[in-house]
Short mmCIF file of C-alpha atoms in Angstrom, two decimals:
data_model
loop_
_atom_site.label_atom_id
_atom_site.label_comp_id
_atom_site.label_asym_id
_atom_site.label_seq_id
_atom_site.Cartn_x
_atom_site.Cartn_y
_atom_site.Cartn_z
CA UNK A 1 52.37 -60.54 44.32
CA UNK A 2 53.99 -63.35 46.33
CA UNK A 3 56.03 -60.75 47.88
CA UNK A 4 52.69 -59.03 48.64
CA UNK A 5 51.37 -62.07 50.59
CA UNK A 6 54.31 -63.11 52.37
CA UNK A 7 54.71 -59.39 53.57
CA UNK A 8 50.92 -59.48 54.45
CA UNK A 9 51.24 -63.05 56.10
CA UNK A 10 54.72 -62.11 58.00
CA UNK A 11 52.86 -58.73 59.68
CA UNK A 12 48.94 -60.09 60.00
CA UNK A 13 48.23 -58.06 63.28
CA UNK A 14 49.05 -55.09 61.63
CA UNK A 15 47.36 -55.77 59.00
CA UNK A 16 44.44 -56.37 60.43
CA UNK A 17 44.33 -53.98 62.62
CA UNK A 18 44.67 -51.40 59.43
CA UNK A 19 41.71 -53.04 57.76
CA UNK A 20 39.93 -52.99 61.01
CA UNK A 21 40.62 -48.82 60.92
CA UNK A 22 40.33 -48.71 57.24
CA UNK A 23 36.40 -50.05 57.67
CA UNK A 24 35.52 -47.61 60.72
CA UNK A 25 36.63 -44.67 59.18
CA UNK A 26 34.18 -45.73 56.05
CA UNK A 27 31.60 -46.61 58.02
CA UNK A 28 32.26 -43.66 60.14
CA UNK A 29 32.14 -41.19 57.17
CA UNK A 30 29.11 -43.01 55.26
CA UNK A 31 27.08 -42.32 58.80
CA UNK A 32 28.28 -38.52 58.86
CA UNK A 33 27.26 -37.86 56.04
CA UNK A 34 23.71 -39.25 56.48
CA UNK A 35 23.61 -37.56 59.45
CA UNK A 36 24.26 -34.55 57.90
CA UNK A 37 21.97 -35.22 54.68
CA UNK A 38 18.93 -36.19 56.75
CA UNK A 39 19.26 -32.55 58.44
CA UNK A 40 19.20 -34.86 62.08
CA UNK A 41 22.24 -32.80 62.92
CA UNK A 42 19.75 -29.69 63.32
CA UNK A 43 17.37 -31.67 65.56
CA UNK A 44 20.44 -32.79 67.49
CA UNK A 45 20.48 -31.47 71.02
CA UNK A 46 22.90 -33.77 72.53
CA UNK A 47 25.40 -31.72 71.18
CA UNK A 48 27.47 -29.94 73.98
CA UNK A 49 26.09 -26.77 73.55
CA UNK A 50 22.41 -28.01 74.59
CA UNK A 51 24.05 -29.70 77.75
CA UNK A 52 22.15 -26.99 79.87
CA UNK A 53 19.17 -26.53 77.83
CA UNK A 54 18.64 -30.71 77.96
CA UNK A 55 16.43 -30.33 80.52
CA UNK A 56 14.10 -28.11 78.85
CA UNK A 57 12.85 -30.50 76.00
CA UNK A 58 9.63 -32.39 76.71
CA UNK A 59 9.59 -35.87 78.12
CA UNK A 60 6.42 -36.25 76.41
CA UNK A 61 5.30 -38.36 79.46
CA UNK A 62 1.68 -37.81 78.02
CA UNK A 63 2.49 -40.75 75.49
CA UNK A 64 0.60 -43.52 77.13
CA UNK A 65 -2.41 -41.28 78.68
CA UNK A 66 -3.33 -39.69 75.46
CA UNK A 67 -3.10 -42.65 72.92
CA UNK A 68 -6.95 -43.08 71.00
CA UNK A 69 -7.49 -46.56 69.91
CA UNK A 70 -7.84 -46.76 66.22
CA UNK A 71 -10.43 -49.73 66.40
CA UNK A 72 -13.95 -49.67 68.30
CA UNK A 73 -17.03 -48.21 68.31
CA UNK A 74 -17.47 -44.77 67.71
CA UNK A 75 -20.50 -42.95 69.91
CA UNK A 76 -20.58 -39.23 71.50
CA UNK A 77 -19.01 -40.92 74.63
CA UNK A 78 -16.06 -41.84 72.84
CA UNK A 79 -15.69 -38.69 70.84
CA UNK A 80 -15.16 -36.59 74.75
CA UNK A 81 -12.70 -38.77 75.61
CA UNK A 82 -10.91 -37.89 72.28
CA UNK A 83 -11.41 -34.21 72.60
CA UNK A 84 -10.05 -34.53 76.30
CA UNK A 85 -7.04 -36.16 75.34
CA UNK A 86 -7.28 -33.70 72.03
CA UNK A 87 -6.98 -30.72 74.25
CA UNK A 88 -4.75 -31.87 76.89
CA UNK A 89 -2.33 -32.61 74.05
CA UNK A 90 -3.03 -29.63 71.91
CA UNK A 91 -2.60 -27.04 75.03
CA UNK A 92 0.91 -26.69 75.04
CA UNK A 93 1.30 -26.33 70.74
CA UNK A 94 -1.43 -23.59 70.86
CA UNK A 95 -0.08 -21.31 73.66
CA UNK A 96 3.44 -21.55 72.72
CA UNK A 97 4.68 -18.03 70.75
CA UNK A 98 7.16 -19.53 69.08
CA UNK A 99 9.42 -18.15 66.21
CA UNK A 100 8.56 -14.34 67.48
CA UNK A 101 10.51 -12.67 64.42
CA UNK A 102 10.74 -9.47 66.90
CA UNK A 103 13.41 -11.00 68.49
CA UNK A 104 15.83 -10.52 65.77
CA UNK A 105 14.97 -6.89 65.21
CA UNK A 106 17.45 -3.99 65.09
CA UNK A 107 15.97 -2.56 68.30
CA UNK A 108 15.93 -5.77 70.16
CA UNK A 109 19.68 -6.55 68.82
CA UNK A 110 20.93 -3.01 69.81
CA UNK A 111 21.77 -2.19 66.11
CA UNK A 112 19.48 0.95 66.59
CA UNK A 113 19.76 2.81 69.27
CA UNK A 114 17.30 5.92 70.00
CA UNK A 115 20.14 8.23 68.38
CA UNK A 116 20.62 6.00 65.35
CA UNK A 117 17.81 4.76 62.45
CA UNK A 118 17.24 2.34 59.54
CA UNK A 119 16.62 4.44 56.95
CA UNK A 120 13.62 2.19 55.85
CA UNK A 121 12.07 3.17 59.45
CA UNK O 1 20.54 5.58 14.04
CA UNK O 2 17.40 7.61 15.33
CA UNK O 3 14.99 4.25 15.49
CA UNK O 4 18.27 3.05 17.27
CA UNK O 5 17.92 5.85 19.88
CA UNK O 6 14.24 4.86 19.90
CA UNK O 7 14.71 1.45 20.56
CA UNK O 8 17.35 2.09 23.78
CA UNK O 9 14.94 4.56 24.85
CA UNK O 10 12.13 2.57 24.80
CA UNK O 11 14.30 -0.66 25.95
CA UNK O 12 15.28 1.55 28.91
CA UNK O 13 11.90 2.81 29.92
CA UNK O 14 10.54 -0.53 30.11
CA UNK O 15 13.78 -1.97 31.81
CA UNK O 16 13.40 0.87 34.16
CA UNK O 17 9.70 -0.31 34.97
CA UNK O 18 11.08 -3.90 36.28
CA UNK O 19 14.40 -2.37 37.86
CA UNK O 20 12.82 -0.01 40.30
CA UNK O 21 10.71 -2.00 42.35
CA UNK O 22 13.50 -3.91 43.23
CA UNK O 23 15.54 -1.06 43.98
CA UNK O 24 13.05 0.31 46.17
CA UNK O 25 13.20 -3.21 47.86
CA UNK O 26 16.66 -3.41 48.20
CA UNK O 27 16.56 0.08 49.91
CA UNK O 28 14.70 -1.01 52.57
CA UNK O 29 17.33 -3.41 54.01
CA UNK O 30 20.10 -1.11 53.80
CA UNK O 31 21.15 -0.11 56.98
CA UNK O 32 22.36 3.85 57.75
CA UNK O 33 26.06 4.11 58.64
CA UNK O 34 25.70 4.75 62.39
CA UNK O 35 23.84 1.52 62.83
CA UNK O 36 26.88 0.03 61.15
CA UNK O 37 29.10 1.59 63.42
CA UNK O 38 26.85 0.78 66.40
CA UNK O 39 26.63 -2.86 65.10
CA UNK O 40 30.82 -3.32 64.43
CA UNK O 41 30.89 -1.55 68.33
CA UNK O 42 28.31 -4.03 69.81
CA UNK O 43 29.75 -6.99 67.15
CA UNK O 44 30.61 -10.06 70.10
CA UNK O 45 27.22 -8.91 72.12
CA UNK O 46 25.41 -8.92 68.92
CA UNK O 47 26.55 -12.61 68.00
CA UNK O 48 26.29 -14.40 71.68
CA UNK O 49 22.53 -12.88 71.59
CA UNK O 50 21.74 -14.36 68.00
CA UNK O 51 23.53 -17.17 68.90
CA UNK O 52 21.64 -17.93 72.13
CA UNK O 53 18.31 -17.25 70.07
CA UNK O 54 19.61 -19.79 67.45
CA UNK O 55 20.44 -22.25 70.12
CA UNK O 56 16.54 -21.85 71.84
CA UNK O 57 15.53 -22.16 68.46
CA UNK O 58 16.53 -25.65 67.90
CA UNK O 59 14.70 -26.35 71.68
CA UNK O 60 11.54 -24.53 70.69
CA UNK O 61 11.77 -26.57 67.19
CA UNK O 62 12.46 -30.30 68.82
CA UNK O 63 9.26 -29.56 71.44
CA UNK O 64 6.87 -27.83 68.76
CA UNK O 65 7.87 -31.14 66.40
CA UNK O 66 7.17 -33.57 68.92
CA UNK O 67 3.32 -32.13 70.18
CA UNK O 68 2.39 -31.27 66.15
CA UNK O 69 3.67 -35.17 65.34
CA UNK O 70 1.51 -36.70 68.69
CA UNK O 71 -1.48 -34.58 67.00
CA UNK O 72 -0.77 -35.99 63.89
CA UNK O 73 0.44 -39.69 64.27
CA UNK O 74 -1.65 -40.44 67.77
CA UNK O 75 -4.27 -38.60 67.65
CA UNK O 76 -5.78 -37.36 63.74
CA UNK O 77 -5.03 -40.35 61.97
CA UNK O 78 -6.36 -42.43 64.79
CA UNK O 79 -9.55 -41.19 64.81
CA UNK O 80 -9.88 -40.56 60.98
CA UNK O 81 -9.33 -44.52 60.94
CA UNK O 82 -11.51 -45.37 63.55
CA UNK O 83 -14.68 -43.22 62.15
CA UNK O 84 -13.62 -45.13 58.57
CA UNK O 85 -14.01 -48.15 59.98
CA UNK O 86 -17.80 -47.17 61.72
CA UNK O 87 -18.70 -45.97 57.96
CA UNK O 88 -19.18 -42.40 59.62
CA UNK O 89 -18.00 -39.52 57.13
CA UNK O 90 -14.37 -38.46 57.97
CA UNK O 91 -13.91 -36.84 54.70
CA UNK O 92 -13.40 -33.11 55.80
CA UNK O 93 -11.68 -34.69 59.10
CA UNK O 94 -9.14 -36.62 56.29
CA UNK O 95 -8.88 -33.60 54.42
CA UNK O 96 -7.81 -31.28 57.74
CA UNK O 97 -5.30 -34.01 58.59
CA UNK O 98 -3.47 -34.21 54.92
CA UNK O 99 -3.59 -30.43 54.78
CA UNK O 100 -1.88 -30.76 58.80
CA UNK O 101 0.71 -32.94 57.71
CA UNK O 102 1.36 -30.81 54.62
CA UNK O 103 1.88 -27.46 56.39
CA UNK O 104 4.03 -29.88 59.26
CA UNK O 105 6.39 -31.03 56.50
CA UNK O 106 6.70 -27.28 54.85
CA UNK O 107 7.35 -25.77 58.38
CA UNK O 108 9.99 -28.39 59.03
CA UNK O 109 11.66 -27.30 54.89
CA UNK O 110 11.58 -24.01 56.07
CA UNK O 111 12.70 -24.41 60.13
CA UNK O 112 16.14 -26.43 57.71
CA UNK O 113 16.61 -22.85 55.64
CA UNK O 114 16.48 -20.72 58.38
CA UNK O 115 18.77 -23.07 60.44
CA UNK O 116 20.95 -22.56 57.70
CA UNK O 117 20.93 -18.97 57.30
CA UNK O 118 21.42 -18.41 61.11
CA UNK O 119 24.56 -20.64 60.92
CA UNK O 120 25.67 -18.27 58.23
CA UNK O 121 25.01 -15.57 60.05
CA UNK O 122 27.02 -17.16 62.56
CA UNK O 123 29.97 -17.63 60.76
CA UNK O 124 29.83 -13.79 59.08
CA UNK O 125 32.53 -11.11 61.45
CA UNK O 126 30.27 -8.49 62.51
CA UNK O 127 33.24 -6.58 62.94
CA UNK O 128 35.24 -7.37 59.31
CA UNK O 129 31.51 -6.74 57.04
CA UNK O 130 29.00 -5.86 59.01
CA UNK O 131 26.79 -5.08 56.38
CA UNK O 132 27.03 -8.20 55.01
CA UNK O 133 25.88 -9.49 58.45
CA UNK O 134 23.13 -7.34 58.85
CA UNK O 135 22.35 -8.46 55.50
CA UNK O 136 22.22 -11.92 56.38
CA UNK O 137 20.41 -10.63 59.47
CA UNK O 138 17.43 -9.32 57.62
CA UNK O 139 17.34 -12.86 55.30
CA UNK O 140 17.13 -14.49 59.13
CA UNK O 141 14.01 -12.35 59.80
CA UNK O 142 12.54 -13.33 56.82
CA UNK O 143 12.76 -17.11 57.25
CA UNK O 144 11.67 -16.02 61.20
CA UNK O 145 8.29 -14.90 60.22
CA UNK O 146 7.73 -17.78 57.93
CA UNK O 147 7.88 -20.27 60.73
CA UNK O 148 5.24 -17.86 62.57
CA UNK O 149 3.42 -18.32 60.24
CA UNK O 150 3.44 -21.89 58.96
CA UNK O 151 3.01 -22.13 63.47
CA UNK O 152 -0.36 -20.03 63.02
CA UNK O 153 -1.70 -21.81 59.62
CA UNK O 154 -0.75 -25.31 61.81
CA UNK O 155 -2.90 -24.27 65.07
CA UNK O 156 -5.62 -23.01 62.95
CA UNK O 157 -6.12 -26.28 61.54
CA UNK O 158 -5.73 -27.90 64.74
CA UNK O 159 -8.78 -25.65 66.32
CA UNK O 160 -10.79 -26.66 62.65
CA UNK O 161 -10.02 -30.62 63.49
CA UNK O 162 -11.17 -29.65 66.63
CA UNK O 163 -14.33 -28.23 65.52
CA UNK O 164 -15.27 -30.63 62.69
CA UNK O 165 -15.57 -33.70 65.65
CA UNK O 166 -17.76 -31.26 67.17
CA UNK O 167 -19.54 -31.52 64.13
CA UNK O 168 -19.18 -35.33 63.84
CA UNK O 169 -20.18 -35.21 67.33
CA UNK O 170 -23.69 -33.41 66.93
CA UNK O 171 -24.74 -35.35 64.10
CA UNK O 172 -24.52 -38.80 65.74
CA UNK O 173 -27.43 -40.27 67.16
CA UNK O 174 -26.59 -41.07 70.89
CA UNK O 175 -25.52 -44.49 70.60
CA UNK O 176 -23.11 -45.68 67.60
CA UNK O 177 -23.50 -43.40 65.00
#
């Protein structure tokens, strides 16, 4: 043990820098692994292969136009300003097509050609 | 012996009865062996094409989050609070919004298998098993059309919110409620 200490004492630097390693790498692999628990890592487009598609996600630059007050009188006035800022907001969500499941079909993929058939089809 | 025989019969009938319609389901993912070969011959254009789709996914998935959660968090809720606190009935309006929420959180369960399947897909040589990869193909299809239609149930009840302040709307008496 005294061995231990001088050793430790004779090469602190080291040692510290060690510990100093020793508690990244933990804190390092306790933040994986809640990134990958959470599921954020599917959500993650600053990963390189979004680099080109970055500009594509929305700004959402709507944020401080189409924020309703939670406190104040309610009257019909009040209700068309919501259902302004309810359709302005809304638009986008209800025109998008998203999740077309054509898009993986055997056609669409080139899996089946005109010559060639699923033998479900 | 025979009430042996009688008993495998029978067990085999009624085994049959549950087996088939499982067979019959099974058939209708297998693939015939020229779309095999066609999918081993087009294997690398096959993957960068499902792998460009899974990569749009996770776009489409980030920008369809972020309108359904300023719906939700900015815009339902507010409102739903606001006609509490004017003692105006926002029970069916409360009811939309939990049901919107609901149907947000299942989409975004089901957008996390999918992910998963497609990166399984991903990781599957076309070329090596490519049954097992159009196998995995069909399982992606499957969890495809469930996000289309969690999407539809969620802007259905986004055109129902929509209507019930209509409703909200027509029954107040010019002024505050």
């Amino acid at each position: 043990m005294d061995r231990l200490k001088k050793c430790i004492e004779r090469h602190r630097l080291v040692v510290f820098v060690a510990m100093a390693m020793l508690v990244a790498s933990l804190l390092v692999a306790i933040s994986m692994r809640i990134y990958y628990t959470s599921d954020a890592f599917r959500l993650d487009l600053s990963r390189p292969a979004y680099e080109s598609r970055r500009s594509e996600i929305n700004q959402d630059s709507k944020e401080k136009n189409n924020t309703f007050d939670a406190q104040g009188l309610v009257d019909k006035k009040v209700l068309d300003e919501f259902l302004t800022m309810y359709d302005d907001e809304s638009k986008d969500a209800l025109q998008r097509n998203a999740f077309n499941s054509e898009v993986l079909g055997d056609k669409e993929l080139n899996i089946v050609t005109a010559e060639t058939s699923v033998s479900a089809e | 012996m025979k009430r042996f025989i009688l008993y495998l019969a029978s067990f085999l009938v009624v085994s049959g009865l549950f087996v088939q319609p499982h067979a019959t389901l099974a058939q209708a993912d297998t693939i015939s062996n020229e779309a095999l070969a066609n999918l081993r011959t087009n294997c690398g254009a096959i993957k960068a094409t499902v792998n460009r789709i899974h990569t749009n996914d996770a776009l489409v998935r980030v920008n369809i989050g972020q309108d359904y959660n300023a719906i939700s968090t900015r815009l339902m809720a507010k409102l739903n609070s606001r006609l509490s606190l004017n003692k105006l009935d926002a029970s069916k309006l409360v009811s939309i919004t939990n049901e919107f929420e609901a149907t947000r959180q299942k989409f975004s369960s089901n957008y996390n298998a999918y992910d998963t399947i497609m990166s399984d897909l991903d990781k599957i040589n076309c070329y090596d098993d490519p049954a097992k990869y159009h196998q995995k193909l069909v399982e992606a299809r499957v969890g495809r059309q469930q996000l289309a239609s969690d999407i539809t149930a969620l802007n259905k009840l986004i055109t129902s919110y929509r209507d019930e302040v209509l409703a909200v709307k027509a029954n107040l008496r010019g002024g505050n409620g």
